[in-house]
XYZ file of C-alpha atoms in Angstrom:
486
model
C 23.490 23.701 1.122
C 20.965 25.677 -0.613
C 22.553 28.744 -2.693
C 19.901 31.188 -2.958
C 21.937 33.969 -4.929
C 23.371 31.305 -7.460
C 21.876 32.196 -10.887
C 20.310 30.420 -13.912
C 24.350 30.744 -16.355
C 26.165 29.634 -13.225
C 24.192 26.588 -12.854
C 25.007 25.823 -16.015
C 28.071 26.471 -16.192
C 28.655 24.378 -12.743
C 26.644 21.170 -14.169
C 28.687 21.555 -17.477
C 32.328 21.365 -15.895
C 31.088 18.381 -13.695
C 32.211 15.679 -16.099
C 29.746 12.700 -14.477
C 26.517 14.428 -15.624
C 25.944 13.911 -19.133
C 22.477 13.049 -21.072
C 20.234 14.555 -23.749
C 17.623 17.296 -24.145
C 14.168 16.821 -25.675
C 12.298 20.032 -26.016
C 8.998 20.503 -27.830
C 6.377 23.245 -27.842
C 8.390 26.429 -27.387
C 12.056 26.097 -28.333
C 15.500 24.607 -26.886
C 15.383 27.129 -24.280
C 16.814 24.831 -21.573
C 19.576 23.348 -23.288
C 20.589 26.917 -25.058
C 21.562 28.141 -21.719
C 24.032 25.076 -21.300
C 24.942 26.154 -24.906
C 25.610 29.832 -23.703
C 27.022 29.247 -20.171
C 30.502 27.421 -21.756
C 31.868 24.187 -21.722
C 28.252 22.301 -22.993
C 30.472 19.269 -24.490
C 30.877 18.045 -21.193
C 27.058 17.732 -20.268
C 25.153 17.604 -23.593
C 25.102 14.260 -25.879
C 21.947 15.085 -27.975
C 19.469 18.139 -28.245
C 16.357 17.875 -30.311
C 13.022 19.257 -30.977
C 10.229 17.240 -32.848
C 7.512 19.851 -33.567
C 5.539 18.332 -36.418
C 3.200 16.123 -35.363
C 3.731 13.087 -37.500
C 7.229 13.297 -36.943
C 6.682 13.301 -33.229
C 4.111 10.464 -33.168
C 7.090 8.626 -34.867
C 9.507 9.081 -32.746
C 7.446 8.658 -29.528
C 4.094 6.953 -30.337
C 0.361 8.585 -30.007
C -1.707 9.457 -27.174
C -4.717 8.637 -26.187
C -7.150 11.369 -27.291
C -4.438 12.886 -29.730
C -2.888 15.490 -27.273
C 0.367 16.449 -27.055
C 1.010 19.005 -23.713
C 0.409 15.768 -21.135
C 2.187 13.741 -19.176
C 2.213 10.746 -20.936
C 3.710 12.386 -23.878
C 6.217 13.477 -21.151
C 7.056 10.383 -19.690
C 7.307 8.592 -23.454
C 10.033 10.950 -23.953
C 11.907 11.015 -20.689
C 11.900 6.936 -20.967
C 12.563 6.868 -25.191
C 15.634 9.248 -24.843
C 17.510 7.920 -21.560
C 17.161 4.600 -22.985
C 19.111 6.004 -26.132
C 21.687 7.528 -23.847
C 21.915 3.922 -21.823
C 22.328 1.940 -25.165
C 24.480 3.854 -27.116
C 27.006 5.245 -24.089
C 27.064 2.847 -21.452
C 29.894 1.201 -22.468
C 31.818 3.757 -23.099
C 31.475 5.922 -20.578
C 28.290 4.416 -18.059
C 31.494 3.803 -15.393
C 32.134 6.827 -14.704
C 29.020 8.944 -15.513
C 25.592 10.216 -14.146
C 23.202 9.806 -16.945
C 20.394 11.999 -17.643
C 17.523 12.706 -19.983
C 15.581 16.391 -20.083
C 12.676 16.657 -21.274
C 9.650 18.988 -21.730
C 6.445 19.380 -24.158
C 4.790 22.861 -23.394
C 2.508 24.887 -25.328
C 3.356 28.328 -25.457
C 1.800 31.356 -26.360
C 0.644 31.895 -29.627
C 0.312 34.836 -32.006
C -3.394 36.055 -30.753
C -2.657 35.729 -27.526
C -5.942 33.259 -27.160
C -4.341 30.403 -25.587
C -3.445 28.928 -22.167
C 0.015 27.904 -21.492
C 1.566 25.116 -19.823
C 3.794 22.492 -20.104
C 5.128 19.216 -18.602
C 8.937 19.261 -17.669
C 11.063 16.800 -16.073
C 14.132 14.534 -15.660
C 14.868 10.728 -15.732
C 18.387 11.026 -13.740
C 21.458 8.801 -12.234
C 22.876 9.905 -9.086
C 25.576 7.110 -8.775
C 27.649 6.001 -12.326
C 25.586 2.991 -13.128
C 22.902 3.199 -10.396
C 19.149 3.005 -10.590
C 17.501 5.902 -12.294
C 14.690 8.531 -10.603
C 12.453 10.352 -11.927
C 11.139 14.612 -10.835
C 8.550 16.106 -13.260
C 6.381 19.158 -12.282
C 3.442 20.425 -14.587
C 3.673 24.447 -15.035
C 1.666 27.240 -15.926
C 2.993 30.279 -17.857
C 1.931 33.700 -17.056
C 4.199 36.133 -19.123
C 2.104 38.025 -22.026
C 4.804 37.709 -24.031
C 6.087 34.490 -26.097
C 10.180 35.089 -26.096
C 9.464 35.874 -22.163
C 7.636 32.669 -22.007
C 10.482 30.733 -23.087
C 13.061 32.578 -21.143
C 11.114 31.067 -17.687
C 10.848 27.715 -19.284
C 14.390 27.584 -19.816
C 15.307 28.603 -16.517
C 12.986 26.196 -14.702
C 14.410 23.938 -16.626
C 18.109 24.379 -15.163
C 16.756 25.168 -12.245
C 15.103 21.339 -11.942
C 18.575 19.774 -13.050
C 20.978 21.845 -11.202
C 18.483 20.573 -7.846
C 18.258 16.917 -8.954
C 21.921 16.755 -8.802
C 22.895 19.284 -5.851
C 19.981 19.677 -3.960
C 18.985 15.961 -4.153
C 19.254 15.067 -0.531
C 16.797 17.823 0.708
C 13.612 17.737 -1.688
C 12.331 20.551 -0.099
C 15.235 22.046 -1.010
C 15.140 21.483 -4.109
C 11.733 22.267 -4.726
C 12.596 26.080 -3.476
C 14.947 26.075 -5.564
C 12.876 25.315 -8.699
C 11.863 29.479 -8.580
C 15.294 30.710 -8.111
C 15.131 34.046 -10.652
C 11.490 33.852 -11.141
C 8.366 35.081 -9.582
C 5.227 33.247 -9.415
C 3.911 36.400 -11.594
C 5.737 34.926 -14.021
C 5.430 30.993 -13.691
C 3.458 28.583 -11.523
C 3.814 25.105 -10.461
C 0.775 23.349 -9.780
C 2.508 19.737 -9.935
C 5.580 17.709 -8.516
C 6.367 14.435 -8.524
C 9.380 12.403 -6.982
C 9.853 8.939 -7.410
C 12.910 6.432 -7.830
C 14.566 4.184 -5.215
C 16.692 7.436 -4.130
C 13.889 9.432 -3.435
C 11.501 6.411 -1.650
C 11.279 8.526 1.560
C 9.712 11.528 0.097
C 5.509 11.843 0.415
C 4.525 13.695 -2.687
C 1.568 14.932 -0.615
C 3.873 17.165 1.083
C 5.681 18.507 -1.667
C 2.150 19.094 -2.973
C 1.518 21.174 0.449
C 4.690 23.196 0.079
C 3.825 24.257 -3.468
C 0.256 25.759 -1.957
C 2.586 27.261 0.936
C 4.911 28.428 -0.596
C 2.893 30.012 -2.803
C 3.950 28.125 -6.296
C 0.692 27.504 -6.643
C -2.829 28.218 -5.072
C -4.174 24.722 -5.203
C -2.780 20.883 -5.727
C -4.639 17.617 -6.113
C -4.602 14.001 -4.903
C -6.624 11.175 -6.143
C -8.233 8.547 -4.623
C -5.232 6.128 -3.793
C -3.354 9.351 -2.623
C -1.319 9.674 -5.765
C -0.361 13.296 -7.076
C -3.125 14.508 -10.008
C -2.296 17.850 -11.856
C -5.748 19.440 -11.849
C -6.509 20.624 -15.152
C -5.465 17.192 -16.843
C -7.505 14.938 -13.476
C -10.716 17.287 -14.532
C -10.535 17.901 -18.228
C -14.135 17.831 -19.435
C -15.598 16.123 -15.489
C -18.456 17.794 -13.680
C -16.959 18.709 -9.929
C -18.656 18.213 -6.893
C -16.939 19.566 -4.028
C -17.601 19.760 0.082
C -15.179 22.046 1.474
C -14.528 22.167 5.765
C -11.560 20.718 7.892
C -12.875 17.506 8.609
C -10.867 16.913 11.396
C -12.572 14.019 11.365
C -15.247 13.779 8.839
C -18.456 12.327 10.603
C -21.568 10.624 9.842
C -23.438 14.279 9.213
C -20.909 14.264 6.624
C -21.722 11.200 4.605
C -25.095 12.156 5.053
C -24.685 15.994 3.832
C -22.445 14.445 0.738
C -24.708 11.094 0.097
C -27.778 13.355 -0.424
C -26.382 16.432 -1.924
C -24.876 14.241 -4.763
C -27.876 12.578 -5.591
C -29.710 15.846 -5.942
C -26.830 16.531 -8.125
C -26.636 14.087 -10.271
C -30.526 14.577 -11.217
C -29.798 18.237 -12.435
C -31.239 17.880 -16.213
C -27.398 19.063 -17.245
C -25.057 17.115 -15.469
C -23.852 13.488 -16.445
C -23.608 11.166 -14.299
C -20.243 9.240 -15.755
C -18.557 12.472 -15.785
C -18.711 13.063 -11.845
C -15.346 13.484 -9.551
C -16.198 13.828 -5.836
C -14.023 16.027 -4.249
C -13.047 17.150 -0.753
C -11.410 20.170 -0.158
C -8.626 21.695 2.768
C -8.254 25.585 2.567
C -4.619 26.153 4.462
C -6.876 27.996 6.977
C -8.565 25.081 7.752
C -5.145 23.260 7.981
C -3.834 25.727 10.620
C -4.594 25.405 14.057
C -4.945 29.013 15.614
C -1.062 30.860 14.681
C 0.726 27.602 14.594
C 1.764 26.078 11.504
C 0.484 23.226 9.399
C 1.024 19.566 11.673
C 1.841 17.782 8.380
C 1.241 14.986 9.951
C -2.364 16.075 11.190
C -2.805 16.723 6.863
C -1.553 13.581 6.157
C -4.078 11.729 8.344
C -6.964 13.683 7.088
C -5.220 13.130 3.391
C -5.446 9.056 4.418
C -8.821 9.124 5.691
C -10.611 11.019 2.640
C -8.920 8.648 0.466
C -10.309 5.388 2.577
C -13.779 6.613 1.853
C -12.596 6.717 -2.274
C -12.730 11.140 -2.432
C -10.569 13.199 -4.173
C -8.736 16.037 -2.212
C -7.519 19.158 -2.502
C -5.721 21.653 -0.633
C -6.135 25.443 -1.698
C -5.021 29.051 -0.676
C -9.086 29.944 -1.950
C -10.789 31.488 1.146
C -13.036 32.810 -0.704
C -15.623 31.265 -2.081
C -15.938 33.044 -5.478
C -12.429 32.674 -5.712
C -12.580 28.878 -5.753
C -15.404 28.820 -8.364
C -13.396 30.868 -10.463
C -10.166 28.396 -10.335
C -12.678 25.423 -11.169
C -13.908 27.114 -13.988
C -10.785 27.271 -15.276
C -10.336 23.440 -14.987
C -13.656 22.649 -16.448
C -16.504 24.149 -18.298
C -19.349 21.945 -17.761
C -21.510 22.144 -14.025
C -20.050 22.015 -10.983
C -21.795 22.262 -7.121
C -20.502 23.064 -3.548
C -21.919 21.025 -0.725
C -22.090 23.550 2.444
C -23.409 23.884 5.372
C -26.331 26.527 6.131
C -23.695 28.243 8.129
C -21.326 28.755 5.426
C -24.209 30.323 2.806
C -24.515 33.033 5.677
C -20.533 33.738 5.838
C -21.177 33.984 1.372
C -23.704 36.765 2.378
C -21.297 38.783 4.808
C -20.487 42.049 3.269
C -17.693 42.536 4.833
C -15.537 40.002 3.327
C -15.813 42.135 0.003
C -14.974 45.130 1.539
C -11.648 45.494 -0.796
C -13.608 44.948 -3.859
C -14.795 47.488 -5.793
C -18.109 46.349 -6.557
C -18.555 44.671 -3.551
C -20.528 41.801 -2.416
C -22.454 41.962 -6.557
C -18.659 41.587 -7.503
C -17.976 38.475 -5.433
C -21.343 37.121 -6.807
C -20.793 37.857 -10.551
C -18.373 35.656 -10.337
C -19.635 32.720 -7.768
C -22.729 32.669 -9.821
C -22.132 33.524 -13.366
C -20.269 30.455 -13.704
C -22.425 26.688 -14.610
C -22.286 26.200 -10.470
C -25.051 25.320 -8.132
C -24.889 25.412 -3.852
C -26.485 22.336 -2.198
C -27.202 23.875 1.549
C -27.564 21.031 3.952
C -29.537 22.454 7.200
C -28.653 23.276 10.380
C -29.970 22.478 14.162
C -31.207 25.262 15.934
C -30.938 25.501 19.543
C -34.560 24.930 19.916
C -35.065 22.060 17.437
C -35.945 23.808 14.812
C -34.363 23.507 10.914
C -32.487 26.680 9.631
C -32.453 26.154 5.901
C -32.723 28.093 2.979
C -36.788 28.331 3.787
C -36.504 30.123 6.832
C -32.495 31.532 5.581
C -32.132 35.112 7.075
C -29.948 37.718 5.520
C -30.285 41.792 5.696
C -33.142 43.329 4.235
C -31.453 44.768 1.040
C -29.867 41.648 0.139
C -33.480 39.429 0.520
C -34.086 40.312 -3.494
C -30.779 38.796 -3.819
C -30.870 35.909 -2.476
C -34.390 35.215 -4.120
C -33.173 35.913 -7.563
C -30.796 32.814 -6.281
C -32.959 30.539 -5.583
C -35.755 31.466 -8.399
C -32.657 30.837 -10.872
C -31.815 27.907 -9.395
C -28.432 28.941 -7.861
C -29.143 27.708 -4.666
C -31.255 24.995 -3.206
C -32.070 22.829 0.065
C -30.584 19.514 0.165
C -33.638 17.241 1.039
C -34.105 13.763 2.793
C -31.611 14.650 5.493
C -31.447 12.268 8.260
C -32.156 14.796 11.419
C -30.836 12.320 13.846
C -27.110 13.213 12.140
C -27.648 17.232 12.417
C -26.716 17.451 16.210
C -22.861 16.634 15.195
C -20.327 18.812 15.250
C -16.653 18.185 14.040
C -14.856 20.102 17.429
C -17.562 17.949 19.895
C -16.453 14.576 17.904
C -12.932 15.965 18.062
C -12.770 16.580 21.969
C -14.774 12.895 22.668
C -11.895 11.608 20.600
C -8.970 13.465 22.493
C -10.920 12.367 26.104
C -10.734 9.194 24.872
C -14.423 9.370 25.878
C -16.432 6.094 24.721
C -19.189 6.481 22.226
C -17.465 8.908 19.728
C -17.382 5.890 17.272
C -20.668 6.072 16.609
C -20.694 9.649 15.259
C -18.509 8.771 12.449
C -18.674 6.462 9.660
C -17.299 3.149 10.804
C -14.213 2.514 8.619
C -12.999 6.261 9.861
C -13.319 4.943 13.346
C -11.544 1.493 12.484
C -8.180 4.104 11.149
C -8.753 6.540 13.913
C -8.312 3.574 16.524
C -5.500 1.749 14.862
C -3.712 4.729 14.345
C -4.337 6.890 17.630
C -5.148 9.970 15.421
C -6.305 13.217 16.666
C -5.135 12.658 20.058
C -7.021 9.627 20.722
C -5.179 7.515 23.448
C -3.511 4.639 22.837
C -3.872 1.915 25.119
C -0.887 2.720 26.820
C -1.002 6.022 26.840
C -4.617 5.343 28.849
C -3.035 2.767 31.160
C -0.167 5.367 32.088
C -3.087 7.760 32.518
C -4.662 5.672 34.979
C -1.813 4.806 37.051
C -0.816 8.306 37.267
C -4.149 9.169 38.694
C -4.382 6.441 40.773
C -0.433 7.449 42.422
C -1.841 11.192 42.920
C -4.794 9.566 44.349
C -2.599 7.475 47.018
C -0.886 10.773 47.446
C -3.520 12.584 49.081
């Protein structure tokens, strides 16, 4: 049961005078400031076997080995030490004691803030943990981003994260979601985010790190999390250190064939831009948790999870985020990158960017919301739309109020914004909601509007509504009963 009122010292306190949880603490970057408030609650002999802190580098590489590029704050360095110092633990205690106790390591490396004030901080935390004397070992880590101006309040959060994660991996164990509400208990997401999470061990082989992932967004930890290509959990400034980002946002529920075609031409016109490299691309595909809702319901997490699986068939990235905005999202990828990134969209969507009244609550306005889509190394791809009368609304014939025309041709003399080209026009009559209702009519045909291994899951898995075949039989004979009815 969760116990929201429970604070950081009685955690503590509660995990020291249970005499099956012992281990060691590992702590680099910022200080012991997990293990001190073991140290502080009382009774720390019965939980702590070894603290330690290996700031110097060489000494570090010694103990734990080097990484691959020479940084420190990742999660390899993370994992060496979760895996080095429960191994100690194992060796040197098992027989002693491995009968009757719940082993654990602790570990973090975190950069905190320095002196000037000039840095970014983060960290990777996490614990390599028994829940059964002598049973298999699992494994939680989350990646974390510190927002405190001040150092010594800096390392207060970390250290309370830090019980926070143990005191859920042993109490909170059997409810993940749970215990990843719990991971916040006295703190504020003013204070510290969570942009990461990561289960995995045989006691934990039910839980879909996608949807932890979603919860963080929800619940606010964070405003945007990351899955690769197989599906797998990515923490976004480490996945897209130093990559150029190419993202199509919409809720691609499903994603068709004017899809593939909006994304296969739009990335060829950006990899040709004179500053972007070509080795250095990610393709991503992005949810906004608007897009995820249907009307005032909720999130079906099992409508995400099929969207999740079908993005990752055709080899994208994907991201959820809480950015509505536009400008807001090119500000967050800024942050994870600083070379060129573009934003495949839809002719509709450039005319929602140009709608005044989504700045209202900024005080600059619309030239605010624009300082910071443009300003930043990012360039819109608009693919064209089908008018009513055949036409092609694009950014030739793009209309927008009078005193915003010099605006938008500033845009487009600058090169912010340009047509994508070579569109096939045979594609440009699909919508997502028409595909979407031929799918839930079970209506034949709708395979053709969407690329053909999308169809191939759709099918197998009845998703979106689609009938199954016996769904459609039942169907059939209930119409045929009313029928005989009559």
């Amino acid at each position: 049961m969760y116990e929201k009122n429970l604070g950081t010292k009685q955690k503590a306190l509660r995990i020291n005078l249970d005499r099956r949880i012992y281990g060691s603490f590992a702590e680099i970057g910022a200080g012991q400031e997990t293990a001190a408030y073991f140290f502080k609650a009382g009774g720390a002999s019965g939980t702590v076997a070894k603290t330690m802190s290996a700031y110097d580098m060489t000494f570090s590489d010694a103990i734990y080995g080097t990484e691959e590029g020479g940084r420190y704050v990742v999660e390899s360095r993370l994992m060496k030490m979760l895996n080095r110092e429960y191994n100690l633990v194992e060796k040197r205690l098992s027989e002693k004691r491995g009968a009757d106790s719940q082993f654990f390591a602790f570990a973090n490396t975190v950069v905190a803030l320095n002196f000037q004030k000039t840095n970014e901080s983060h960290g990777w935390i996490g614990l390599q943990f028994q829940l059964t004397p002598m049973g298999p070992t699992n494994y939680v880590v989350i990646h974390v981003r510190m927002r405190d101006d001040e150092n010594i309040l800096q390392q207060q959060a970390l250290g309370i994260i830090g019980v926070n994660l143990m005191y859920g991996c042993f109490f909170y164990y059997k409810s993940p979601e749970t215990l990843l509400l719990s991971l916040m208990d006295d703190l504020t997401t003013d204070r510290i985010e969570i942009d990461m999470v990561r289960f995995s061990g045989p006691d934990f082989a039910k839980v879909d790190n996608r949807l932890m992932s979603l919860r963080l967004v929800k619940n606010g930890f964070t405003d945007a999390a990351l899955f690769g290509s197989d599906g797998g959990v990515l923490q976004p400034s480490e996945a897209l250190y130093k990559k150029h980002i190419l993202m199509m946002r919409g809720r691609l529920r499903p994603i068709t064939n004017v899809h593939i075609d909006l994304i296969s031409n739009g990335q060829k016109q950006f990899l040709a831009e004179p500053d972007v490299d070509e080795s250095k691309v990610v393709l991503i595909s992005e949810l906004t948790l608007h897009n995820l809702k249907a009307g005032d319901r909720d999130i079906d997490e099992k409508d995400f999870l099929d969207r999740v699986d079908i993005l990752c068939s055709l080899g994208h990235m994907v991201m959820i985020s809480n950015h509505h905005e536009y400008y807001r999202l090119v500000a967050y990828l800024s942050r994870l990158t600083k070379l060129k990134a573009g934003l495949l969209l839809g002719s509709p969507s450039l005319q929602d960017i140009f709608e005044e009244k989504h700045y209202e609550f900024l005080p600059g306005g619309i030239l605010e919301s624009f300082a910071t889509l443009f300003s930043r190394k990012v360039k819109l791809f608009i693919y064209p739309t089908l008018q009513p009368d055949g036409s092609v609304y694009s950014c030739e014939n793009f209309v927008v109020p009078a005193h915003l025309q010099p605006l938008f041709q500033y845009l487009i003399i600058n090169d912010k914004i340009e047509d994508i080209r070579n569109y096939n026009k045979e594609h440009m009559h699909i919508t997502t909601d028409s595909v979407l209702e031929k799918i839930k009519r079970g209506e034949p045909g709708w395979e053709k509007l969407v690329p053909e291994n999308v169809a191939h899951i759709i099918k197998e898995k009845s998703l979106f509504g689609l009938p199954n075949e016996d769904n459609y039989i039942d169907t059939v004979k209930q119409i045929h009963q009313a029928v005989g009815n009559l």
